Every structure is written in C-alpha cells, then in structure tokens.
XYZ file of C-alpha atoms in Angstrom:
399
model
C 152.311 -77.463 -47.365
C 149.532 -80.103 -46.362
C 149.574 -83.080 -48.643
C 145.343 -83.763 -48.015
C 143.967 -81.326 -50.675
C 146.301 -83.004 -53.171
C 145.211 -86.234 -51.863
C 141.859 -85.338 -52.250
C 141.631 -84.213 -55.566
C 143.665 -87.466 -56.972
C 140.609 -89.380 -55.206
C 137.594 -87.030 -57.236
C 139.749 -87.223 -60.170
C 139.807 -91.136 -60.046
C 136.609 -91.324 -59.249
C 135.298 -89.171 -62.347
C 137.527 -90.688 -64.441
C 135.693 -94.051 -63.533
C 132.516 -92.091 -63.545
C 133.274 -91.256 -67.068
C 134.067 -94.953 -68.395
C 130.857 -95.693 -70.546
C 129.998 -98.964 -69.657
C 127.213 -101.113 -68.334
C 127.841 -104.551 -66.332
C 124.939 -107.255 -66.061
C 125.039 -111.098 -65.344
C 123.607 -114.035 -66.857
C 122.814 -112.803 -70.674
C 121.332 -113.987 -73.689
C 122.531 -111.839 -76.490
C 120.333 -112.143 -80.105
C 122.386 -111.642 -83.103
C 121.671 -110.949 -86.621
C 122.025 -112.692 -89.353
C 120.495 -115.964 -88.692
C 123.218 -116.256 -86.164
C 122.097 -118.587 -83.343
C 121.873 -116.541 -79.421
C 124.480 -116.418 -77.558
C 124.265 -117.004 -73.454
C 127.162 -115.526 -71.092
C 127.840 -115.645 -67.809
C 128.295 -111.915 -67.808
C 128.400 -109.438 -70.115
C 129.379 -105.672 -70.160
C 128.249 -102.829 -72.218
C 130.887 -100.701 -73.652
C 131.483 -98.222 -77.103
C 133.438 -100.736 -78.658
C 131.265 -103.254 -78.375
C 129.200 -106.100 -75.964
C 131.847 -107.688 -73.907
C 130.635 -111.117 -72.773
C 131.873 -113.568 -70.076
C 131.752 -117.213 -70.830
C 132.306 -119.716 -68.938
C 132.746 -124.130 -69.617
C 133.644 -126.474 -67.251
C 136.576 -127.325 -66.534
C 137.859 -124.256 -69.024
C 138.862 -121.158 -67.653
C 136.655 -117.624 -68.539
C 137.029 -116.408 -72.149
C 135.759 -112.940 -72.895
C 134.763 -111.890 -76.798
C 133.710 -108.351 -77.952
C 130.566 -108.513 -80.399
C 130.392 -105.343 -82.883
C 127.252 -103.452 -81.633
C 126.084 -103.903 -85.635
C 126.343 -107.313 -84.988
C 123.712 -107.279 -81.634
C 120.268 -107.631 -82.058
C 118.747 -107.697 -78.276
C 120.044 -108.129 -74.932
C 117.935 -110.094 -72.148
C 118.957 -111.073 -68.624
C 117.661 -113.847 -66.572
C 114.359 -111.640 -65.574
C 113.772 -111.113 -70.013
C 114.162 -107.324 -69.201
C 116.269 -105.301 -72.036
C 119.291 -103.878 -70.076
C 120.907 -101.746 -72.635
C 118.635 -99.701 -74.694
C 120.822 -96.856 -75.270
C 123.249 -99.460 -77.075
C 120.971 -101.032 -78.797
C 119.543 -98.082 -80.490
C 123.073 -96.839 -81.927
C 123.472 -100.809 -82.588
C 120.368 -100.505 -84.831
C 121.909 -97.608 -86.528
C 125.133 -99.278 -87.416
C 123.578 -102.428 -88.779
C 121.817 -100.477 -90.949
C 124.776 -98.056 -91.989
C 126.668 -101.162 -92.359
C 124.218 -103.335 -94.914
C 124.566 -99.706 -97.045
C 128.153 -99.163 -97.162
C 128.809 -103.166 -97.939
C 126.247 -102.450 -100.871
C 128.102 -99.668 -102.135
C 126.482 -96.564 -101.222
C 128.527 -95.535 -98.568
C 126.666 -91.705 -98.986
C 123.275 -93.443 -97.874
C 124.909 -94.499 -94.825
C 126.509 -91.646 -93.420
C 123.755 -89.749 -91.554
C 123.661 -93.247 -89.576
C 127.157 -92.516 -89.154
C 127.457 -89.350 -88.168
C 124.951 -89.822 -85.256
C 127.928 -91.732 -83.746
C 130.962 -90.381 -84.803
C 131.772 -87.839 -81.555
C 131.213 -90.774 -78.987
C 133.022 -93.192 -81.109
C 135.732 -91.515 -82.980
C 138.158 -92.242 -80.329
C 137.434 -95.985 -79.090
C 138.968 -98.704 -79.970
C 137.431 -102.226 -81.411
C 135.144 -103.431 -84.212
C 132.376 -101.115 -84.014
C 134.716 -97.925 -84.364
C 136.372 -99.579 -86.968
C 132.211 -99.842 -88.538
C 132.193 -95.899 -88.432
C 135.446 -94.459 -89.181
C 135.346 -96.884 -92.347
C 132.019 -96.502 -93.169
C 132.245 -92.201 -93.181
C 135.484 -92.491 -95.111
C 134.447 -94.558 -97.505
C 131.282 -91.837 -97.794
C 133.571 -88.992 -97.706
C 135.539 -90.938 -100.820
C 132.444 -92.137 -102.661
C 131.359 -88.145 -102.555
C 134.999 -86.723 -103.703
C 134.967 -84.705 -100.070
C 138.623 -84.100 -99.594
C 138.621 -82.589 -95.964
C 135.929 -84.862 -94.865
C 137.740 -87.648 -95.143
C 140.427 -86.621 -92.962
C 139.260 -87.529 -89.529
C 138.292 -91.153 -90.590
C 140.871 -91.643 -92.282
C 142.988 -90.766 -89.137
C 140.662 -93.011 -87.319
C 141.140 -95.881 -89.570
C 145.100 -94.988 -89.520
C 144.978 -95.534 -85.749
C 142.805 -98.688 -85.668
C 144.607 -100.295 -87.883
C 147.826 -99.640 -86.351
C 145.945 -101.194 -83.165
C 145.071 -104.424 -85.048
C 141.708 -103.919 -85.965
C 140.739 -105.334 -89.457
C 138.798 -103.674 -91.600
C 134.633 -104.489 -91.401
C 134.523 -104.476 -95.048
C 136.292 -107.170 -96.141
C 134.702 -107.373 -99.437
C 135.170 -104.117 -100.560
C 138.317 -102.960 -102.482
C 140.906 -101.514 -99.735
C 140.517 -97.262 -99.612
C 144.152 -97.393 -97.551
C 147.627 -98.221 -99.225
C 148.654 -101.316 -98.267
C 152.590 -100.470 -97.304
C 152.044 -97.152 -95.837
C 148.376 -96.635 -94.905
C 148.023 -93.396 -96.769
C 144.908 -92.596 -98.400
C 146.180 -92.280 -102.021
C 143.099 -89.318 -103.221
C 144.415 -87.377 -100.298
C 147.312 -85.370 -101.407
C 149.447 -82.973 -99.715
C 149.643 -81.172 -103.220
C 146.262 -79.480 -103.253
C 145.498 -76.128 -105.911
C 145.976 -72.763 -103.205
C 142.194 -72.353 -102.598
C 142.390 -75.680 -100.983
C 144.760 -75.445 -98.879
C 143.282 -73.596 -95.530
C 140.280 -75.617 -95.138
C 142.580 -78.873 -95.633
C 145.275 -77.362 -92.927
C 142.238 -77.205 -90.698
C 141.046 -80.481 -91.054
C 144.848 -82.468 -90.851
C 145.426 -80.028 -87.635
C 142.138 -80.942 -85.697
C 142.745 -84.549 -86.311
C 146.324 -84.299 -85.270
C 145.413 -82.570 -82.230
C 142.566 -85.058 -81.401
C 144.384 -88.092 -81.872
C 147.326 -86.586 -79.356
C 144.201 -85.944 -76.950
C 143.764 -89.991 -76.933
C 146.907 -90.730 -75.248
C 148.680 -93.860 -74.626
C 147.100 -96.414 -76.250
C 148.330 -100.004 -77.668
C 151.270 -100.076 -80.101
C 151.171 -96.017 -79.687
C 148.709 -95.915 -82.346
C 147.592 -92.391 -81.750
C 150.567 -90.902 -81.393
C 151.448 -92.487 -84.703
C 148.375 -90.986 -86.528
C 148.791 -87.673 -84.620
C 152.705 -88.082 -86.448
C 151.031 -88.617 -89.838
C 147.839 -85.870 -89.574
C 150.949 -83.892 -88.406
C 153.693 -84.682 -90.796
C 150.878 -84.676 -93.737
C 150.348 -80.336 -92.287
C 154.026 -80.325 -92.686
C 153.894 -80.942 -96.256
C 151.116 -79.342 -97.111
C 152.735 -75.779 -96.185
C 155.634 -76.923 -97.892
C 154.114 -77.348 -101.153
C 153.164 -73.761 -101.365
C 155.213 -70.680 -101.678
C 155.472 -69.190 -98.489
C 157.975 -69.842 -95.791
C 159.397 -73.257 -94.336
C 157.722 -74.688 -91.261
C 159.737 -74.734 -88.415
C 160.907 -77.352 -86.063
C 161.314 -80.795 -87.384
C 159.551 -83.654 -88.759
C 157.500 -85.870 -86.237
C 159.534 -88.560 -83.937
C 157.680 -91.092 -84.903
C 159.690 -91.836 -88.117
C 159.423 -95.985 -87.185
C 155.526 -95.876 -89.021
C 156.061 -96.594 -92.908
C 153.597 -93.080 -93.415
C 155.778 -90.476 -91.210
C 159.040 -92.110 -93.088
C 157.317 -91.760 -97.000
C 156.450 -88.205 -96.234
C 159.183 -87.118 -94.811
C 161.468 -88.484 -97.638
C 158.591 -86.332 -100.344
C 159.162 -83.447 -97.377
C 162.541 -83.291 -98.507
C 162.525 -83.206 -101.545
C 159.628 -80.038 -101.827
C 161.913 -78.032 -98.979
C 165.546 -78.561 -100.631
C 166.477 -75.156 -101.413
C 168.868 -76.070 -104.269
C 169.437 -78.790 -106.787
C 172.025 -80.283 -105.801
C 170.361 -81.552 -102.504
C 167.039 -81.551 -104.265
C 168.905 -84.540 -106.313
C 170.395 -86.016 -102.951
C 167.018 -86.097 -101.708
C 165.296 -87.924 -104.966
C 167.916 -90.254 -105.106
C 167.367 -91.072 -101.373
C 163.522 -91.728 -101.647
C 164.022 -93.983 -105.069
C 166.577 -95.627 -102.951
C 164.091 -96.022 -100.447
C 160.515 -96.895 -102.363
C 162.125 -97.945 -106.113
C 158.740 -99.526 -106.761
C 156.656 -96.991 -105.449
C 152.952 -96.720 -105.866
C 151.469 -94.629 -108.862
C 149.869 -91.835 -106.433
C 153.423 -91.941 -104.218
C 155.049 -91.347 -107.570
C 152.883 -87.918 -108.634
C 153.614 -86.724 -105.421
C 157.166 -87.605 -105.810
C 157.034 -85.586 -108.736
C 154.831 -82.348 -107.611
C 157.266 -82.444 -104.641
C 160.213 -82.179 -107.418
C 158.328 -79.022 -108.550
C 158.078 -77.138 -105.044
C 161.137 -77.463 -104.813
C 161.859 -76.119 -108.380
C 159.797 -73.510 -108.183
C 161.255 -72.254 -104.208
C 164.921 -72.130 -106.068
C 163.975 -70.247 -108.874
C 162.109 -67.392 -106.888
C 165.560 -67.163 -105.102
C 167.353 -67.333 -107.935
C 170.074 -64.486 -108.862
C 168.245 -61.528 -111.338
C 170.284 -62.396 -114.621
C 169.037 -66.565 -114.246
C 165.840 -65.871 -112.801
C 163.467 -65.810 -115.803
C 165.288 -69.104 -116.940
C 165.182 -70.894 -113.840
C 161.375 -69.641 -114.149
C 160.690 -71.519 -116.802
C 162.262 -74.233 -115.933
C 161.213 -74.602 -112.655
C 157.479 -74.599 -114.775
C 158.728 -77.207 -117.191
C 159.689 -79.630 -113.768
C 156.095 -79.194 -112.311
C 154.244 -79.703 -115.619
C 156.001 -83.143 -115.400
C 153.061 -84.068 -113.157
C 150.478 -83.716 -115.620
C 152.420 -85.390 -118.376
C 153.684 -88.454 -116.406
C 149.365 -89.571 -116.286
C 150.178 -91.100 -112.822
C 147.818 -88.715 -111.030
C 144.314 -90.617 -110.825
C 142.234 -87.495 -109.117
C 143.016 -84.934 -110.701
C 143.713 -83.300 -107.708
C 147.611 -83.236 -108.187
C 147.764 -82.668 -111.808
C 145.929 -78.996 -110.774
C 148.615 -78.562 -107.772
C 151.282 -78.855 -110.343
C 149.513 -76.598 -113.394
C 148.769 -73.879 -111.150
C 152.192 -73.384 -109.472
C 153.149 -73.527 -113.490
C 151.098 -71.091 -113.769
C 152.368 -68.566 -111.643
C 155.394 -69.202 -112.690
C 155.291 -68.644 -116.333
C 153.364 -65.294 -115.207
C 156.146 -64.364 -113.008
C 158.931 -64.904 -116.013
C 156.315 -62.626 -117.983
C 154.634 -64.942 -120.405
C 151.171 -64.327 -119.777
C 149.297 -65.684 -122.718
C 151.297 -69.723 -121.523
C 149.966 -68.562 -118.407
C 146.709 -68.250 -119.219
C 146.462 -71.378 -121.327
C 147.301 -73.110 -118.191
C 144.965 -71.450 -115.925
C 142.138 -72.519 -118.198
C 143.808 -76.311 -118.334
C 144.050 -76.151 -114.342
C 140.324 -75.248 -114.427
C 139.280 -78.106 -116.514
C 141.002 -80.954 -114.506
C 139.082 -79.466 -111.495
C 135.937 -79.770 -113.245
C 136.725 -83.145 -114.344
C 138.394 -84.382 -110.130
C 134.674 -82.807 -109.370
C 136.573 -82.548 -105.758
C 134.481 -80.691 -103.042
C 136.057 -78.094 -100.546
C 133.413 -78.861 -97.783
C 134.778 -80.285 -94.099
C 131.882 -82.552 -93.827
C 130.916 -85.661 -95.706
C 127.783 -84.729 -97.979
C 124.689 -86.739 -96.704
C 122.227 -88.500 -98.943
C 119.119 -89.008 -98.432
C 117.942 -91.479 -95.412
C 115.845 -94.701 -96.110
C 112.879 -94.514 -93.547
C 112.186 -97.558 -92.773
C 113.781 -100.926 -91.728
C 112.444 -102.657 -95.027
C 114.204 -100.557 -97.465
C 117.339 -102.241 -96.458
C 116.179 -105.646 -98.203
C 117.784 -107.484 -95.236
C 116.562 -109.705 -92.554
C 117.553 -109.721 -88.779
C-alpha cells in the first residue's frame, strides 16, 4: 500500500495542530501593568492562555523570557501604539476583576467572571489558570456546592502538581497540605448524592486523561485521583465492588491515602478489615481530622458489607453492630461538614431497619436530616453565581 496518503494526513494533522495553538507573536512591546507597577518593554512578546510571554533582551546577557498572568496586564502597544491583542485583554480585564473579589473574600461575586473562561482555560497550564481554577473553587466552597467544586479542584490538583503556586497567597489554603485533597469533599456522601457526584469525579477524570503528557505527569496524576476518588465513592455504598484495580499512579500522596481508606470500606471480613486499619495508621498515624472521619465511615462500609453477608442466626447482631461501628463517625466530632456524619447515620439507618428496629431507625433518619440542614450542602453541578458588579468602580481598586 502507498505510503503518500499517510504522509499526507501526518502533514494536515501537524499543521492543524499548529493551527490550533492559541497564540499571538508581535515584536518590540510595551506591556502596562496594574497596580502601580511601572511598563514593561520586550523585545518580543507572545500571546498565549497562560499568559503574555515576553522576550527580553540586555547586553551582553543572553534572552530571558517571563510569563505575566493576563490579570496582571493592563494594555499591550507595539512600536506603531496599535493594541495587538484585544481578545486577551478583554478576558485579562475579567480576571483582574474576578481576582480583586476572590482576594476580598467573596469568591461567589467572582465566579460569573470566571466562568466566562473556564472551557478555554481549564486545561492550560501557568498563572492565569491557576487565577480560575482557584478562584471557581474557592466559589464553589464559599457556596457549599459539592459537585461544583470538582473540576477546579482537579484543576488546582494538576497545577499544583506542575509547580504552579497558588494566586492567593493570602488566603487560608482550601487544599491539604500532604495530600492535596480537598478536605469538604468526601467520598462518603448520604445515597441521594451520590450519582450527581459520580458524574462530576468521572468527567473530570476523563478530561484530565484528554490533556495528555504534560510536566511531572500531572494530569495523569489528577485523572488517578478524580478516578481513585469514583472508586471509593461506589465503595461506600451497598452495591457491588468495582472492578479492576486501583489507579497506577500510587507514587502521588492522594492515589496512596485513598487507596489505603479503599481498603478498608471493600474488606469483606474483619479480620482483613483490621489488617487494613492497622496498615493506614501505620501509614498516616497523625492523620488529618477530615482523613480521620473518613477513616472511620470507611470502617463502617466495611461493617455494614459483612454483616449483610453475614450467616442467618448472626445476622441481626452483626446488624447492629455493624450500626454501632458507623455511628462512630458522628460521635468521634471529627467531621467539620456535616457531610460525613449524614453518610455514616444513614447507612445506620438502614441498618437498624434491616435488623427490624424501626422506631432507632427512625430517630436516626430524623438526626441524618438535621445535620443536612445544618452542612446546608447543595446537590447542583455548577457553582451558584452571585450577582455581578456593573461597573469597574465597584471594585474600589485602581489600575
């Protein structure tokens, strides 16, 4: 067979793929920045999502090349004072503004700004993605919305794994530290929760495997957490084990934490139920408060999978106390949303209605309904939007 039409279609496929790159080049710029920062000239400069790449030049020093955060870029001019990226500079407008609102606190406020830019940016790399992800997670957190703040927090996951620091230094970390798990995102979520959360941890899987080789393999290591996070989140309730295996990546500290939870919830008995608790506090002894819950609600999955296997004669027993292991959860205080507490009461629950005592498990239904009032948690996939500030001025802030 002729080797030309393959030939060919390698050449239209490079050249769309360079088609596709979404960048502008220009020479000789003076970029204006904001905040009183003085301009900046460069020998060259290009255009691209993650930010304003420019080219400078000293004698007798060779090139150096900086990327400035789009928030960060005021105007553009070249040597003729024409504006040569105007499509830029209107999303850079945007994400100043977004930005001055999430470093006051109201994260919410920002997000429409966000949002505008989230498709074309979710995937780059650099400071201004950084800007967005951040910025809409830190809305989706400040609004209790549990499946919005999956993507960006996958987003974030991956960024940081590249290097990139976080644009809002002054504000109290949303990530843990050791693992990079967002700690009021729980695999142990009440049932009704469940599908829209599967949704949301499998579309940001899938997107961050669409990225491909990148530095440090940082998306396949937050496609291996969105992943290994689905994993558990089946686990936890009472139907059937996922098949296949646990992600490869088991090297990032996330993957390894959740795996180690992931088998405790799918031991079928206690004796390797105890193997695998005694592994993970061999692992994490100081362990985080929220890694602790979940170390616990994973105690009760497990529980409650042996007891509903359990022989006739022992099964009412092993009922009960498979019910007594997950109200552990509540009792212990370490959950701080809510969220896992009414995991742990409802699969009590259902328990205690299964071994036939109806009026405990009512008692508990009503006490799972109350700490879902008080975790106020939303089951939307979006981050809820308030209000937008019209003009410029309403920021209080100066160019």
């Amino acid at each position: 067979m002729s080797q030309r039409p393959l030939v060919a279609l390698s050449a239209v496929s490079l050249v769309a793929a360079c088609l596709a790159c979404a960048s502008t080049a220009f020479a000789q710029v003076t970029v204006q920045l904001r905040g009183g920062a003085p301009d900046r000239t460069a020998s060259g400069a290009t255009a691209l999502d993650q930010g304003l790449e420019v080219r400078l030049v000293e004698p007798g020093k060779p090139e150096t090349r900086e990327v400035i955060p789009w928030d960060e870029v005021r105007g553009i001019s070249d040597s003729s004072g024409r504006n040569p990226a105007t499509d830029y500079l209107a999303m850079a407008e945007d994400l100043w503004r977004a930005r001055i609102r999430v470093a006051r606190r109201d994260a919410a406020l920002a997000s429409p700004l966000l949002e505008r830019h989230w498709a074309r940016l979710r995937g780059a790399r650099g400071p201004t993605a950084q800007l967005v992800a951040e910025g809409l997670l830190r809305a989706a957190v400040e609004s209790r919305d549990l499946n919005g703040a999956v993507g960006p927090w996958i987003a974030c996951l991956r960024l940081g794994t590249e290097g990139t620091p976080s644009r809002f230094p002054a504000l109290t970390p949303l990530l843990d530290d050791s693992t990079g798990l967002l700690p009021g995102l729980s695999p142990f979520v009440p049932s009704d929760m469940r599908p829209a959360l599967a949704k949301a941890l499998d579309e940001a899987a899938a997107h961050a495997t669409s990225l491909g080789s990148t530095p440090q393999r940082s998306a396949e290591t937050a496609a291996s957490v969105a992943t290994q996070m689905s994993r558990l989140l089946a686990i936890s309730g009472a139907g059937a084990l996922p098949s296949g295996s646990s992600p490869a990546s088991t090297d990032a500290p996330a993957v390894r934490v959740l795996a180690a939870i992931e088998a405790i919830a799918a031991a079928t008995d206690a004796r390797t139920r105890e193997r695998a608790v005694d592994e993970f506090d061999r692992l994490y002894p100081e362990a985080p408060a929220f890694l602790s819950a979940w170390r616990l609600a994973a105690i009760g999955a497990g529980s409650a999978r042996a007891a509903r296997s359990a022989a006739p004669d022992d099964r009412m027993a092993a009922l009960l106390a498979a019910a007594l292991d997950n109200l552990a959860v509540p009792a212990s205080g370490l959950d701080k949303t809510g969220l896992v507490d009414a995991y742990a009461i409802e699969v009590a629950e259902q328990l205690t209605r299964e071994a036939g005592d109806t009026a405990a498990a009512n008692a508990l239904a009503g006490l799972r309904e109350e700490r879902l009032r008080d975790a106020a948690i939303k089951i939307s996939t979006t981050p809820a939007a308030s209000g937008e500030a019209s003009t410029e001025g309403s920021t209080g802030t100066t160019q």
